[in-house]
Short mmCIF file of C-alpha atoms in Angstrom, two decimals:
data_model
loop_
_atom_site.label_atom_id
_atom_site.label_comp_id
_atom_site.label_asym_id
_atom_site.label_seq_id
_atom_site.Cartn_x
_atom_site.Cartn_y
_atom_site.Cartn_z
CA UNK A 14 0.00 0.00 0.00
CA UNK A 15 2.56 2.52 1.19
CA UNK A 16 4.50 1.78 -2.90
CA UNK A 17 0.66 2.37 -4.07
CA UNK A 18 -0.02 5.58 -2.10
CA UNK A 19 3.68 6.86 -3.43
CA UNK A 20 2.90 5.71 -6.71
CA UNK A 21 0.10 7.66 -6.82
CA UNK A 22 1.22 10.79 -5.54
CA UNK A 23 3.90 11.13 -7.89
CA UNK A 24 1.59 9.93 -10.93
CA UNK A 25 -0.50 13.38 -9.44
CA UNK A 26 0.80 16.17 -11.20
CA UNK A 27 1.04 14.72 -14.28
CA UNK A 28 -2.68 13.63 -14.18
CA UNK A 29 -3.74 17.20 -14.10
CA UNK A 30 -2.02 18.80 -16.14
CA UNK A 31 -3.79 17.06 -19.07
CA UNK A 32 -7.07 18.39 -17.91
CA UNK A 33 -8.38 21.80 -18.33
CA UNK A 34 -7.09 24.21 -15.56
CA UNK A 35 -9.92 23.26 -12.73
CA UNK A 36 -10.64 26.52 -10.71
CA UNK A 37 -10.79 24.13 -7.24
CA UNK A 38 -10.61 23.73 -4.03
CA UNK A 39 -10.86 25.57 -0.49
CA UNK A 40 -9.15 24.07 2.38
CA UNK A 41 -8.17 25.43 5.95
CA UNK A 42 -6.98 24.84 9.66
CA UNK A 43 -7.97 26.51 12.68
CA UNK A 44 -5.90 26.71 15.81
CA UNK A 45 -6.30 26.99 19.18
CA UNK A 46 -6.35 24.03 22.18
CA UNK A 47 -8.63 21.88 19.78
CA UNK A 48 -7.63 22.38 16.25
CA UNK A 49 -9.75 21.56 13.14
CA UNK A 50 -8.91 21.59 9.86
CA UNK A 51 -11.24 21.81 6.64
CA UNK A 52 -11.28 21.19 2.58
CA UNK A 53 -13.31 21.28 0.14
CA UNK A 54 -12.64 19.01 -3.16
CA UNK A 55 -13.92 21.00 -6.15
CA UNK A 56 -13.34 19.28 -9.33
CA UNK A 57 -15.12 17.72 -12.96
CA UNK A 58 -17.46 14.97 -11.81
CA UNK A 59 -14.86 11.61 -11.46
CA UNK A 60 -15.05 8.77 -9.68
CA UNK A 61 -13.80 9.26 -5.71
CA UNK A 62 -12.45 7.09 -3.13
CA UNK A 63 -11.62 6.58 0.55
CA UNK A 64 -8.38 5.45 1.06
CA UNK A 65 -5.80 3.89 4.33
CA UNK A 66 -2.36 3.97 3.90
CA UNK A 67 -0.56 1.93 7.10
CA UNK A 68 2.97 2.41 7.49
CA UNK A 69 3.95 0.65 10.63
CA UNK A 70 2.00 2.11 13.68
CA UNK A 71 1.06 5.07 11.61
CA UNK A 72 -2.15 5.12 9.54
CA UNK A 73 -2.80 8.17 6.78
CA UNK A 74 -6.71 8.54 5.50
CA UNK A 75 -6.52 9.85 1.38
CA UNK A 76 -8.99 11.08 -0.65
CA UNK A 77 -8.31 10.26 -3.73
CA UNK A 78 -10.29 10.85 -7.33
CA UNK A 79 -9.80 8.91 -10.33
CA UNK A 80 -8.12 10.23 -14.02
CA UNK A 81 -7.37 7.86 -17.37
CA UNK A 82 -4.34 8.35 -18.54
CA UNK A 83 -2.27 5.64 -21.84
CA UNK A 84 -5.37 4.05 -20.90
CA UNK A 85 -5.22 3.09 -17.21
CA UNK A 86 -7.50 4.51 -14.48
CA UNK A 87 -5.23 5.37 -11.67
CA UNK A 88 -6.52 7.28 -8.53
CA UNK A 89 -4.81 10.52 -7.22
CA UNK A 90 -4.44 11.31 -3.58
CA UNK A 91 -5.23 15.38 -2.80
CA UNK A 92 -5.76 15.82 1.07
CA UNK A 93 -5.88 13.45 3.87
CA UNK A 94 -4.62 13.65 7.55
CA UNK A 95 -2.22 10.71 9.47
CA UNK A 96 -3.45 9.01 12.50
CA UNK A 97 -0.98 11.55 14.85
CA UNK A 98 -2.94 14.79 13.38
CA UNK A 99 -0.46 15.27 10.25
CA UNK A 100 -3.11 17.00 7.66
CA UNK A 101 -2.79 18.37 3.87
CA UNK A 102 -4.29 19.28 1.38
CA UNK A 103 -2.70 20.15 -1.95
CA UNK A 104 -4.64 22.29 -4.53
CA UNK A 105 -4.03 23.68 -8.32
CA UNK A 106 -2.33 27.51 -7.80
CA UNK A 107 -3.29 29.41 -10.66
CA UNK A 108 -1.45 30.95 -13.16
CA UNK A 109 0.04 27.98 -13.95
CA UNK A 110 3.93 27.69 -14.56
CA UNK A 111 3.81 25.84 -17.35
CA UNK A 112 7.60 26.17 -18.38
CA UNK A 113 9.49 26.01 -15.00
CA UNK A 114 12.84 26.40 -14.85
CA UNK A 115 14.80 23.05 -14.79
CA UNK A 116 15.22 20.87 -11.84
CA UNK A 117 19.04 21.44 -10.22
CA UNK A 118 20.94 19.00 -8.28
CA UNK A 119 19.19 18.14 -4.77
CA UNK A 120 16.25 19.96 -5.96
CA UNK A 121 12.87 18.09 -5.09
CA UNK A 122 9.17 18.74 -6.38
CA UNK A 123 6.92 19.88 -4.22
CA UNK A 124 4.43 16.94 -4.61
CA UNK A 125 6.82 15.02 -3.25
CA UNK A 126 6.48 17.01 0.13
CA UNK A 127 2.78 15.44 0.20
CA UNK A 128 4.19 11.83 0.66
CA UNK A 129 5.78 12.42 3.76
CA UNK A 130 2.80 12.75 5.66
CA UNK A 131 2.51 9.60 5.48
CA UNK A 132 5.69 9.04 7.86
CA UNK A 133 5.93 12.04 9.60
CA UNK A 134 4.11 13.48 12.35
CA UNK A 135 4.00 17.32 12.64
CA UNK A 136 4.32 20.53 10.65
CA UNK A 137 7.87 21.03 12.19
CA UNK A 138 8.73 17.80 10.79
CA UNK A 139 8.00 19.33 7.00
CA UNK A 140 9.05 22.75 8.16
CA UNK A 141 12.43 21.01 8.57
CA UNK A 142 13.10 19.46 4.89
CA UNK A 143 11.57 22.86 3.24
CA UNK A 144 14.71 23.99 4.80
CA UNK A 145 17.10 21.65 3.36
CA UNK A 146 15.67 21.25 -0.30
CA UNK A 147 14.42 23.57 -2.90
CA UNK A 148 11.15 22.99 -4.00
CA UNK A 149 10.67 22.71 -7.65
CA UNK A 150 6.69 22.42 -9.64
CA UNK A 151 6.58 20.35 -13.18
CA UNK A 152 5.80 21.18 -16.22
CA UNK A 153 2.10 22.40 -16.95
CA UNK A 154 0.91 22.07 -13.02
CA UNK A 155 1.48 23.98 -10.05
CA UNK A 156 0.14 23.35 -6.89
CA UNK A 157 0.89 24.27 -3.32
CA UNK A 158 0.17 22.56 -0.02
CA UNK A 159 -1.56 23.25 3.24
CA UNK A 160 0.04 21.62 6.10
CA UNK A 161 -1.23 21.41 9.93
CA UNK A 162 -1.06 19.32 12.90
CA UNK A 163 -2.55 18.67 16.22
CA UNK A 164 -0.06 20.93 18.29
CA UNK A 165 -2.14 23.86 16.13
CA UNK A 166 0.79 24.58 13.84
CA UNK A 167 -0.14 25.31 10.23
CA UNK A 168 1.81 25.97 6.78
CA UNK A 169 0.74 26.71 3.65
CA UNK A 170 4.16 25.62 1.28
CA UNK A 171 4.64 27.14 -2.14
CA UNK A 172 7.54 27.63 -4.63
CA UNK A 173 9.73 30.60 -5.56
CA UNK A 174 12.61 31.40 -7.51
CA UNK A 175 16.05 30.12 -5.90
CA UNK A 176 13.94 29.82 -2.51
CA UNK A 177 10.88 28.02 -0.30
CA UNK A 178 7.64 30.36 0.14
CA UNK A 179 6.45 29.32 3.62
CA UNK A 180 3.55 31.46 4.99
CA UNK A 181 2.71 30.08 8.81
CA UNK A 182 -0.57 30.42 10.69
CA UNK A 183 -0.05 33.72 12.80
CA UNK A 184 -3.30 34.40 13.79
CA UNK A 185 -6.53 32.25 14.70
CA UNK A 186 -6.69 30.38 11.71
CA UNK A 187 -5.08 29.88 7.79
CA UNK A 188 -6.91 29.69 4.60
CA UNK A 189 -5.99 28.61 1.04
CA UNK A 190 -7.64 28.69 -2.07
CA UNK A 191 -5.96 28.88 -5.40
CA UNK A 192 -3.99 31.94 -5.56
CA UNK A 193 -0.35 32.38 -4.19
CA UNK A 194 -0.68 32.40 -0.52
CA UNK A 195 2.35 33.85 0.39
CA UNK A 196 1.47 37.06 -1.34
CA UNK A 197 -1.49 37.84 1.44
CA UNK A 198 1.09 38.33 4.68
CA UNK A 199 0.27 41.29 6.49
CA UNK A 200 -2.60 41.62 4.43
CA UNK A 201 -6.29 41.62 5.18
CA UNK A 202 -8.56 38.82 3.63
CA UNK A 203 -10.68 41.19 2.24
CA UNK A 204 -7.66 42.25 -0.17
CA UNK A 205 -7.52 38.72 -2.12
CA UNK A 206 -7.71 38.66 -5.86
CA UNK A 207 -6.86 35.48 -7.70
CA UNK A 208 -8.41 31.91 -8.80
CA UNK A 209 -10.71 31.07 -6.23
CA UNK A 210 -10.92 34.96 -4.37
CA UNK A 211 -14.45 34.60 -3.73
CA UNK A 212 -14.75 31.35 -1.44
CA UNK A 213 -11.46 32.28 0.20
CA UNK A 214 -13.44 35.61 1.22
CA UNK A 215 -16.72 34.32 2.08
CA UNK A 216 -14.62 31.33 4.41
CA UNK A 217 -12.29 33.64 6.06
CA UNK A 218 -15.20 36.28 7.03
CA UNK A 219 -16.97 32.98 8.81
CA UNK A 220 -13.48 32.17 10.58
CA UNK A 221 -13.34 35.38 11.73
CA UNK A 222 -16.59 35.70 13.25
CA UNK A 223 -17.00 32.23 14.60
CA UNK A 224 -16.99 32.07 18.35
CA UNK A 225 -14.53 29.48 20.06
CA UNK A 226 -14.29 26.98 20.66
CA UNK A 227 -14.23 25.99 16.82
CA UNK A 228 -15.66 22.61 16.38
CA UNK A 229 -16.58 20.40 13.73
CA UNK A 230 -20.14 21.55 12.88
CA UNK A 231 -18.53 24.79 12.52
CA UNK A 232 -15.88 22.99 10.20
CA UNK A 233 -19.03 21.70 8.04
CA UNK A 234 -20.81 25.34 7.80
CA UNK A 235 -17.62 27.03 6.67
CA UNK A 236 -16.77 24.43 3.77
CA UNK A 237 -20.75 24.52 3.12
CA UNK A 238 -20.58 28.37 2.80
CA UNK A 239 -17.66 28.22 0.80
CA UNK A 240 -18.51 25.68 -1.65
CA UNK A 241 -17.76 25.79 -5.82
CA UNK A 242 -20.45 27.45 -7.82
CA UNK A 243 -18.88 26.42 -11.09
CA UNK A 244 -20.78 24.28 -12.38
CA UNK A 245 -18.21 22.94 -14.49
CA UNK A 246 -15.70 21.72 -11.21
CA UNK A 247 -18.34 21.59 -8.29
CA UNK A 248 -17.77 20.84 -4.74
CA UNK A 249 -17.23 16.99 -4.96
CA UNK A 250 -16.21 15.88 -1.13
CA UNK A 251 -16.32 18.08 1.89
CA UNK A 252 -14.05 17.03 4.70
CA UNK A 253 -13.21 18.11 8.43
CA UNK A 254 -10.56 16.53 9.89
CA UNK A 255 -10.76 16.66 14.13
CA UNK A 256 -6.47 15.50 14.39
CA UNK A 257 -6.82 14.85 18.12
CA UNK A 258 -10.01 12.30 18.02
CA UNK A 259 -8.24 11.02 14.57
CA UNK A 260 -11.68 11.42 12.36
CA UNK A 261 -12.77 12.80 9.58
CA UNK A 262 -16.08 14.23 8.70
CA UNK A 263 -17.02 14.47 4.98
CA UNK A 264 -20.56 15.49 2.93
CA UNK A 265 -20.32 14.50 -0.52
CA UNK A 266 -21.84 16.77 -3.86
CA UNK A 267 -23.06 19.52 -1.26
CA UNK A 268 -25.76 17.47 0.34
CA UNK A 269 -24.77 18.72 4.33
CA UNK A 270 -27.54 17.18 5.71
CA UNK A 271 -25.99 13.57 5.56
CA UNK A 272 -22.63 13.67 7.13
CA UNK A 273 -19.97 10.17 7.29
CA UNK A 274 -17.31 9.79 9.63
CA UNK A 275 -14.53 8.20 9.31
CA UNK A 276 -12.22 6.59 11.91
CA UNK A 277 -8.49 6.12 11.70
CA UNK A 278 -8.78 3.93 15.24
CA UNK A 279 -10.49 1.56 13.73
CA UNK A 280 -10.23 1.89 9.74
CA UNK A 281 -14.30 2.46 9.46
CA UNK A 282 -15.88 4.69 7.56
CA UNK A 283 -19.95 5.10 8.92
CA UNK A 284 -23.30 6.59 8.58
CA UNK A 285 -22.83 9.64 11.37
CA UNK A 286 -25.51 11.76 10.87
CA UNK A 287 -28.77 12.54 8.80
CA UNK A 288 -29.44 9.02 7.95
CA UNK A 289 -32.59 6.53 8.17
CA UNK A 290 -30.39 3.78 8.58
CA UNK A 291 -27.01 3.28 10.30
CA UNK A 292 -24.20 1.88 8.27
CA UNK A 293 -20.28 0.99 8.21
CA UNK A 294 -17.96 -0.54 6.69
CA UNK A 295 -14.36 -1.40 6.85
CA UNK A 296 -11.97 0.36 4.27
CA UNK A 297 -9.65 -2.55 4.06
CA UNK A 298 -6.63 -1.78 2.09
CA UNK A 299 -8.19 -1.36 -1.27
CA UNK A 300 -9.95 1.48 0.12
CA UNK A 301 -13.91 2.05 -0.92
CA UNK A 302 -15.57 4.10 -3.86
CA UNK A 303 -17.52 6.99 -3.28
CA UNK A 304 -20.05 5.83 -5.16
CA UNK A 305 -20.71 2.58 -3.73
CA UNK A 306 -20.63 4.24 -0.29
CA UNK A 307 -23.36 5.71 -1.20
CA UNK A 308 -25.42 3.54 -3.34
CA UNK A 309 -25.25 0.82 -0.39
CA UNK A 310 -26.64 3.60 1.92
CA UNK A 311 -29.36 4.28 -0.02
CA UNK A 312 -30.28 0.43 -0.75
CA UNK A 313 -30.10 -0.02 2.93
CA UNK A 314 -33.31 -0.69 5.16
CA UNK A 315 -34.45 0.96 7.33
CA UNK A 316 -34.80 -0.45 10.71
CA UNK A 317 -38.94 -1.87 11.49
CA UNK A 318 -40.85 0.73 13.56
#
């Protein structure tokens, strides 16, 4: 699984860069004594699934979403969290270098960064091997990451010329959508103009007014007010990820009033709230399609009155 997982990740980038640019994605963490962290999976309508990546005692949750390429449906991982809190989620950042410059000695690409999630346990961790490598984008895509952890630590990781663009949580929260985050230090939310401008607005103005302690129903309105109106690359999965319980809470195509959960304890993913019947099923290490989550929901019966 753990070759799989890798496999996929590095397969990522070159997935979407044969697709049209795809105007996605919202994601963010909150601080404080409980953190929470959000994202919102905006993309064309493709088959999605749940995925568990064990690598010894640790345990990383994917989602990933499916792409032909030569042929050969392979599934691409795009935001997940490990079983000690380690979260990310890495989205398109538009314009798109599509020359970059080449790749020097000891450089690395910044997909690569996603990976280590799966081994590592904290933003310090990553913070650490930004540090020591240059970060490099292919050809035709360009993404950055979001990074947080359970301590409350967050980093959003992007690419410059001849160094790292880190930007750190500073203040309550940190919000990404699909502009350069880097370029909004110091700078009010209301000031952001770029790909994705108007759900990072709407999101931060909810962070902002939301009382503490943030919790995961909060999590859920903020990706539900900030969901993709584009028709073309709607909001596909909505996840909340609570790092010290180890769950994650996801609404799929914008219907919030049926919400799964899924546990990294015990590798389940279940029926949590707004359904007639209770369901759940093990993930196993093929993971589970979206779609037959769903369809064996709604063929499920209900329990006799």
């Amino acid at each position: 699984m753990k070759r799989l997982i890798l496999s996929l990740a590095v397969t990522a980038l070159a997935l979407l860069g044969v697709s049209q640019a795809a105007p996605a994605c919202t994601s963010f963490a909150v601080g404080g004594p409980h953190p929470i962290f959000g994202m919102n999976f905006d993309y064309a309508r493709f088959p999605m699934k749940l995925l568990l990546e064990d690598n010894g005692n640790l345990r990383t949750f994917h989602l990933a979403f499916e792409r032909v390429i030569q042929g050969e449906h392979i599934f691409v991982t795009t935001g997940g969290m490990n079983s000690n809190g380690l979260f990310y989620a890495c989205q398109e950042l538009h314009p798109q270098v599509r020359t970059p410059p080449p790749p020097r000695e000891g450089d690395m690409p910044l997909y690569l960064l996603n990976t280590m999630v799966g081994r590592m346990k904290t933003v310090a961790e990553l913070k650490a091997v930004c540090a020591k490598a240059h970060l490099t984008q292919v050809p035709d895509v360009t993404c950055h990451t979001l990074f947080a952890d359970k301590t409350g630590a967050a980093l959003v990781v992007e690419t410059g010329t001849g160094r790292n663009l880190l930007t750190p949580m500073t203040g309550p929260y940190l919000a990404m959508a699909n502009f350069a985050s880097h370029g909004m230090k110091g700078q009010p939310y209301q000031n952001a103009q770029g790909c994705g401008d108007d759900r990072y607005k709407v999101l931060c103005a909810f962070l902002e007014k939301t009382s503490v302690p943030f919790d995961v129903d909060h999590g859920l309105s903020a990706l539900e007010l900030a969901y993709n109106r584009n028709p073309a690359y709607p909001t596909s999965c909505s996840m909340v990820f609570d790092p010290q319980a180890a769950e994650v809470f996801l609404a799929f195509h914008r219907d919030f009033s049926k919400v799964w959960k899924v546990s990294l304890t015990a590798g389940t993913v279940e029926t949590f709230r707004g359904f007639d019947t209770a369901t759940k099923h093990q993930l196993g290490k093929n993971g589970i399609l979206v779609s037959e989550l769903l369809d064996a929901e709604a063929t499920a019966t209900p329990p006799q009155q």
